[in-house]
XYZ file of C-alpha atoms in Angstrom:
92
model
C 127.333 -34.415 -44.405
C 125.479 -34.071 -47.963
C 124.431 -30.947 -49.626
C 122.095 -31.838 -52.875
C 123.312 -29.971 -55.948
C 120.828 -31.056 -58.390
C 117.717 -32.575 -57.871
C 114.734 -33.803 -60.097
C 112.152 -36.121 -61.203
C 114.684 -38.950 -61.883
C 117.925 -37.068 -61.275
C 119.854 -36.378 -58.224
C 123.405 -35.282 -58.075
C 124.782 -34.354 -53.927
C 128.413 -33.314 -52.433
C 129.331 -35.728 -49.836
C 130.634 -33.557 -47.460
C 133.259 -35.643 -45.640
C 137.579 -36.008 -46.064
C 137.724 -39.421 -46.682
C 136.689 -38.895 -50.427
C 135.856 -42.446 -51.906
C 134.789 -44.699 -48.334
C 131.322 -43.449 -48.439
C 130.348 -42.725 -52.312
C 132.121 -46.219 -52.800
C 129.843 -47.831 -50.859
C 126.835 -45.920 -51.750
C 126.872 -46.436 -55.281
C 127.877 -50.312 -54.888
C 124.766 -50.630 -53.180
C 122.477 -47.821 -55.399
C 123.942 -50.403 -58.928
C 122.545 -53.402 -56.977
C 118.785 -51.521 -56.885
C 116.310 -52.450 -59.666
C 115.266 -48.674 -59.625
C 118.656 -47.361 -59.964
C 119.505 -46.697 -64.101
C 122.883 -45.046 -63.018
C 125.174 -44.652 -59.891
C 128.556 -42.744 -60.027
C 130.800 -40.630 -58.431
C 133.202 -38.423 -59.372
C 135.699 -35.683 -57.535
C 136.114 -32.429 -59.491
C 139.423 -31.837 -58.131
C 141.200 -34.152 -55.738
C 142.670 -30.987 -53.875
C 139.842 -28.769 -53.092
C 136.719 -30.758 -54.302
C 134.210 -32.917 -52.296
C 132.758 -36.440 -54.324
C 129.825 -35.512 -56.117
C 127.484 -38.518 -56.281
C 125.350 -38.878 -59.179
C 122.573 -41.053 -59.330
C 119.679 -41.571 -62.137
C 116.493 -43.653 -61.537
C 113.623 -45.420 -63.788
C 111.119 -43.301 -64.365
C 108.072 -43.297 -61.497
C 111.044 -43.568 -58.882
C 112.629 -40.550 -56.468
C 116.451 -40.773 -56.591
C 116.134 -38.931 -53.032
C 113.726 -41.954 -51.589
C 115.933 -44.403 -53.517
C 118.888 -42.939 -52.026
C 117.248 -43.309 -48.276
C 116.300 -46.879 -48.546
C 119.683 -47.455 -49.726
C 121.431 -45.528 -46.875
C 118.928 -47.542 -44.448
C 119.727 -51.044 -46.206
C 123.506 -49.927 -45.859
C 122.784 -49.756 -42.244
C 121.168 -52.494 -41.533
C 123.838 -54.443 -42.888
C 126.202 -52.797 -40.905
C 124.465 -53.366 -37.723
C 124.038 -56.687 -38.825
C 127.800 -57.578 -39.127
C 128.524 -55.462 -35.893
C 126.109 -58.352 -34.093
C 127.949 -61.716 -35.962
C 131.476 -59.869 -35.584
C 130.471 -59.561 -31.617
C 129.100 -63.036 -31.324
C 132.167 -64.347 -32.904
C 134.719 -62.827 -30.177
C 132.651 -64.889 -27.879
């Protein structure tokens, strides 16, 4: 689902390897811009034909993009589980 394509100290740029080309980087990088760690979040799609989003995302220094990246991805779903459980009570 992600292959990294660059990775260092404050850098990490990854393919998100899916077809539905903007869900997922969308929501990644609304939540990465909302992080106090996160200097930059982007995403861009080299070519909208044969290209997968490449996700770019630049920390402050002292801080892992990739362990950034996870507690994002495990915020993301928490909050997800979290709606699933108010959207279920609210059938009720």
């Amino acid at each position: 689902m992600i292959k990294i394509v660059k990775s260092d100290k404050n850098l990490l740029e990854a393919e998100i390897l899916d077809e539905d080309k903007h869900s997922i980087p969308n929501l990644l990088v609304k939540y990465l811009l909302k992080d106090d760690r996160v200097e930059y979040a982007g995403y861009r799609i080299p070519h909208p034909l044969v290209s997968y989003p490449r996700i770019i995302v630049r920390t402050k220094e002292g801080y892992s993009p990739i362990e950034v990246l996870k507690s994002v991805i495990e915020r993301i779903i928490n909050d997800v589980n979290n709606f699933e459980k108010a959207f279920l009570k609210a059938l009720k």
